[in-house]
PDB file of C-alpha atoms in Angstrom:
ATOM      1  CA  UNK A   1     -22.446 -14.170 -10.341  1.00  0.00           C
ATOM      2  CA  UNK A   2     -21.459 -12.391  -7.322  1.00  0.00           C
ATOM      3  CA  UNK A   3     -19.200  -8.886  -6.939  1.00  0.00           C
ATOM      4  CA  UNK A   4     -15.923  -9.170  -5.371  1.00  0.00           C
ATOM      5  CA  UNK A   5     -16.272  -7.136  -2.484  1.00  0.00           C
ATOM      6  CA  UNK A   6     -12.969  -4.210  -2.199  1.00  0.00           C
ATOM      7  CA  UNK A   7     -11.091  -3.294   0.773  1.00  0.00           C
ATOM      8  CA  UNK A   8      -9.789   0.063   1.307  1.00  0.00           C
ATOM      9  CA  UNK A   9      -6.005  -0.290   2.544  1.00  0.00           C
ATOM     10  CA  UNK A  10      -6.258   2.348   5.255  1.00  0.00           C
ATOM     11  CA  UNK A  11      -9.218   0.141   7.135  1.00  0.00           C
ATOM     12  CA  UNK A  12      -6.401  -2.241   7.470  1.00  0.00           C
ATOM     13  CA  UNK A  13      -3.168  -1.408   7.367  1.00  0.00           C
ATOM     14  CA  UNK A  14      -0.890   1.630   8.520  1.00  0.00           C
ATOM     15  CA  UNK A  15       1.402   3.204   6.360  1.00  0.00           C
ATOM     16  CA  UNK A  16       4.632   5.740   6.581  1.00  0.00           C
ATOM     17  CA  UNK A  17       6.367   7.593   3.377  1.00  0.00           C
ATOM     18  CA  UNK A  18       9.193   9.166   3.469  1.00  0.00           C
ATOM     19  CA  UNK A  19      11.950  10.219   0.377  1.00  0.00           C
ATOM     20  CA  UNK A  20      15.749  10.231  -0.888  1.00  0.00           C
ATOM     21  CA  UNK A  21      16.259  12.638  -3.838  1.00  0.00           C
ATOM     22  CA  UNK A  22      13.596  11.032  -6.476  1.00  0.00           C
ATOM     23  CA  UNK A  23      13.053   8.260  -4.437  1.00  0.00           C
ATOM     24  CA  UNK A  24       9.582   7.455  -2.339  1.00  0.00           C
ATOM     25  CA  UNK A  25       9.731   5.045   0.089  1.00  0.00           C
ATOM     26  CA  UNK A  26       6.364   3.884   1.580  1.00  0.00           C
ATOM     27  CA  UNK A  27       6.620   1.314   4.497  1.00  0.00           C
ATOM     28  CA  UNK A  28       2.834  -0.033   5.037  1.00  0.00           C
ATOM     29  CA  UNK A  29       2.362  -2.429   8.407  1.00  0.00           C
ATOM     30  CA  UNK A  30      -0.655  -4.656   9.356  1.00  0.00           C
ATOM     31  CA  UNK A  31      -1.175  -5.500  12.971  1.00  0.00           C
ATOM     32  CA  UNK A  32      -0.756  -9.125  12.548  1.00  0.00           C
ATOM     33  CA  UNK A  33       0.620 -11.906  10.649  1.00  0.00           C
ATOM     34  CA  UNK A  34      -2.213 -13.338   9.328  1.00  0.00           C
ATOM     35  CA  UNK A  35      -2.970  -9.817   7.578  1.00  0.00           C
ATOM     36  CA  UNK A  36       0.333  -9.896   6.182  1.00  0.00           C
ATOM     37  CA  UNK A  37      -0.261 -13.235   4.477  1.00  0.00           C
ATOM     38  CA  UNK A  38      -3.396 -12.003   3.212  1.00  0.00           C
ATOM     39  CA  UNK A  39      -1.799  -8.946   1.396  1.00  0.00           C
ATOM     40  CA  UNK A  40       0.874 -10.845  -0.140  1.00  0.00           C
ATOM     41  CA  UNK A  41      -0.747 -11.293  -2.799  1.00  0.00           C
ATOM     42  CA  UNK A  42      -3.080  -8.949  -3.609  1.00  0.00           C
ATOM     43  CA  UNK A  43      -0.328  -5.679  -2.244  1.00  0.00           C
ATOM     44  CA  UNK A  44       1.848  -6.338  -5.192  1.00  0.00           C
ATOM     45  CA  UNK A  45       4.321  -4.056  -6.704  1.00  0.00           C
ATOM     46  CA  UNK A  46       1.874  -3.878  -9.805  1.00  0.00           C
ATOM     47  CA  UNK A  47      -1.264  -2.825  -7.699  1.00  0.00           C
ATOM     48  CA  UNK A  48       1.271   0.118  -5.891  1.00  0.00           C
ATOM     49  CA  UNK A  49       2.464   0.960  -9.523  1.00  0.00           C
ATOM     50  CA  UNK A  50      -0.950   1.085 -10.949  1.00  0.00           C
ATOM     51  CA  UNK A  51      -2.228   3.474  -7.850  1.00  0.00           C
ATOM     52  CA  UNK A  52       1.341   6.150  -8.985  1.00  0.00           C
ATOM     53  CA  UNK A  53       0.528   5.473 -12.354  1.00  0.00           C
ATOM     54  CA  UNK A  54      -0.139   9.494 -12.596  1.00  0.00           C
ATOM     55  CA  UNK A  55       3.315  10.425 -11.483  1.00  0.00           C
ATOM     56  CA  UNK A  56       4.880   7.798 -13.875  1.00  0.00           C
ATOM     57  CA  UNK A  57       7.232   5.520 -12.017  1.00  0.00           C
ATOM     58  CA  UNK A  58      10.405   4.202 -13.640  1.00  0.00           C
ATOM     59  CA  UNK A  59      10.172   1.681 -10.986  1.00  0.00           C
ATOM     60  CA  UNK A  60       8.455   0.021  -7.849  1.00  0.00           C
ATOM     61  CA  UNK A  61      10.002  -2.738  -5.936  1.00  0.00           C
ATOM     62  CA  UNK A  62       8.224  -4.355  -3.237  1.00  0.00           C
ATOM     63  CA  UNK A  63      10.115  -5.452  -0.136  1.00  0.00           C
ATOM     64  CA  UNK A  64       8.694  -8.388   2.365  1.00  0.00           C
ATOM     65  CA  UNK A  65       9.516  -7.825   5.908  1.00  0.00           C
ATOM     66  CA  UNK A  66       7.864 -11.090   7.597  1.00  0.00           C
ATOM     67  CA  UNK A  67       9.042 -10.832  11.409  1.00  0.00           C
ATOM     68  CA  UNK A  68       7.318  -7.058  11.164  1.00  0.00           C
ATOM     69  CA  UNK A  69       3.976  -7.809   9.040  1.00  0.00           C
ATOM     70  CA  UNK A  70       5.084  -4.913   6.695  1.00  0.00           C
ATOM     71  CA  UNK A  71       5.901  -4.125   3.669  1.00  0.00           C
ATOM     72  CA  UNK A  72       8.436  -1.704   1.642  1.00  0.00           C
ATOM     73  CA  UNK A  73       7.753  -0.279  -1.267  1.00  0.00           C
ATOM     74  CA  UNK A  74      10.108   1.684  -3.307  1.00  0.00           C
ATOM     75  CA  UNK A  75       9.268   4.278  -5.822  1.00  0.00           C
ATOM     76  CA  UNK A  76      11.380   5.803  -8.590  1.00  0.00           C
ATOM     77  CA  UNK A  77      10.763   8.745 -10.324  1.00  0.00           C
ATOM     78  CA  UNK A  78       7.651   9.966  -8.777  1.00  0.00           C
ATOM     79  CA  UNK A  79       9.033  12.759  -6.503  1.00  0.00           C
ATOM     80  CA  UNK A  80       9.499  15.358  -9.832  1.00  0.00           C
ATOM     81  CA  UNK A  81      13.286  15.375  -9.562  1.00  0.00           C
ATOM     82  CA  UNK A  82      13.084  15.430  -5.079  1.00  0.00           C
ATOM     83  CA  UNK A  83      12.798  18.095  -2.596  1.00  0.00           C
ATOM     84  CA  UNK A  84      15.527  19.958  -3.855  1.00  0.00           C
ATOM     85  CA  UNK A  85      13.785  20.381  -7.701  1.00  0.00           C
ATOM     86  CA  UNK A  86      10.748  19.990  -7.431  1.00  0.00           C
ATOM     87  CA  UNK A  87       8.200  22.562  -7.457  1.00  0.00           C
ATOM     88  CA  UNK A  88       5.243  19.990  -5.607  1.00  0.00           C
ATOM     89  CA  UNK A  89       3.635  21.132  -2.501  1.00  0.00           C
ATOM     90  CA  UNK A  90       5.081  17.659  -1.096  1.00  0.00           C
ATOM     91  CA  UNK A  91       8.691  16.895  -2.382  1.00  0.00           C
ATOM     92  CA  UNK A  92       9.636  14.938   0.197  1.00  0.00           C
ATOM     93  CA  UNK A  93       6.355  12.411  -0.255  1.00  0.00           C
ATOM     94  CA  UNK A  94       5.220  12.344   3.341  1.00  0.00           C
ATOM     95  CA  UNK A  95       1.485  12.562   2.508  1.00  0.00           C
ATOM     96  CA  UNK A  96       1.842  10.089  -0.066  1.00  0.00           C
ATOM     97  CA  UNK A  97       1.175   7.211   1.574  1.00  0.00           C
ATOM     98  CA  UNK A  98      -2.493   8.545   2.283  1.00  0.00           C
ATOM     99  CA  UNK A  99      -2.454   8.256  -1.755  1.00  0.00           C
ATOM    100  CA  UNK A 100      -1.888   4.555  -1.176  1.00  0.00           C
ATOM    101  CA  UNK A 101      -4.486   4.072   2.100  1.00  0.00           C
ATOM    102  CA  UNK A 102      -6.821   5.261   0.180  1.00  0.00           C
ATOM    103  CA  UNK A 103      -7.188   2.594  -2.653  1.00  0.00           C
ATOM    104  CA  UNK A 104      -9.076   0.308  -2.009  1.00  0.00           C
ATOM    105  CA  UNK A 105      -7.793  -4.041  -3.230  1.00  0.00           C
ATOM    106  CA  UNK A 106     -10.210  -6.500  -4.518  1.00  0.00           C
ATOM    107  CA  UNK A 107     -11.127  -9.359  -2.099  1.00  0.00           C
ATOM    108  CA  UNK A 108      -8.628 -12.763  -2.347  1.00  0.00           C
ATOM    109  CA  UNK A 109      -9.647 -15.871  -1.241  1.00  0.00           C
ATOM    110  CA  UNK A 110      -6.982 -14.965   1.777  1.00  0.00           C
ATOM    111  CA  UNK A 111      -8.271 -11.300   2.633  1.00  0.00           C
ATOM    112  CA  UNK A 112     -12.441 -12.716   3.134  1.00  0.00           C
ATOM    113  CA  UNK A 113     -10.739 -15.142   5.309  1.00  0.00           C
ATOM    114  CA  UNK A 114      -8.753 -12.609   7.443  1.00  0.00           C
ATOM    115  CA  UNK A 115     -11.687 -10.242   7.076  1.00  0.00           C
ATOM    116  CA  UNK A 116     -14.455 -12.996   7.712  1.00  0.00           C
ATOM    117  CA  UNK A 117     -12.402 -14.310  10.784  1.00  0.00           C
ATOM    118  CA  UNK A 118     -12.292 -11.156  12.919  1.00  0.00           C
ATOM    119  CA  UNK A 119     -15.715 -10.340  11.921  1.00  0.00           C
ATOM    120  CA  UNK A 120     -14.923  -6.844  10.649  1.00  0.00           C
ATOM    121  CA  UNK A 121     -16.946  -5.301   8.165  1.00  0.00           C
ATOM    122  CA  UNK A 122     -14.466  -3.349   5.650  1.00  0.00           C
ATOM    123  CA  UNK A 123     -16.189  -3.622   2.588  1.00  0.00           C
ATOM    124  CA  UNK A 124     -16.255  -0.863   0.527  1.00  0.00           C
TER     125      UNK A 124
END
């Protein structure tokens, strides 16, 4: 029985956060579209939820944008009440999407073959 090998997210993607009021938005892009059809499945809203599971979402929504190999994710609830309110050193969530680089996904079928095919040695 073999380990699934695990991918951090910031050896293949980039990734830009930004807020309105309570709101995080976090727009992550891969370089190609062969990367984006290997993250489709294993970049789910669920996996994003389960990485903000400390600040308690009320929601997380996952956008596809296919002609730009990215994807939008949108966070509610997880800002402590926005810039305005809160009391966090980041109220606007601009550093927060080096909270999401930095988990790591567990290697799909898809992602070894992306991964296998440039030759790239990610594993973590």
């Amino acid at each position: 029985m073999t380990t699934a090998r695990r991918y951090r997210l910031y050896d293949l993607v980039h990734a830009r956060s930004g807020d309105k009021g309570n709101r995080l938005n976090i727009g992550v892009f891969c370089n190609d579209t062969e990367l984006f059809g290997a993250l489709r499945e294993p970049l789910s809203a669920e996996f994003v939820r389960g990485v903000f599971r400390h600040r308690n979402p009320s929601s997380v929504v996952r956008y596809e944008l296919p002609k730009l190999s990215a994807f939008n994710f949108v966070l509610d609830g997880v800002l402590e009440g926005g810039v305005n309110v809160s009391l966090g050193l980041d109220g606007h969530g601009k550093t927060l999407s080096y909270l999401l680089l930095s988990a790591s996904l567990e290697e799909s079928p898809a992602l070894r073959a992306f991964v296998e095919g440039r030759k790239v040695q990610l594993a973590i």
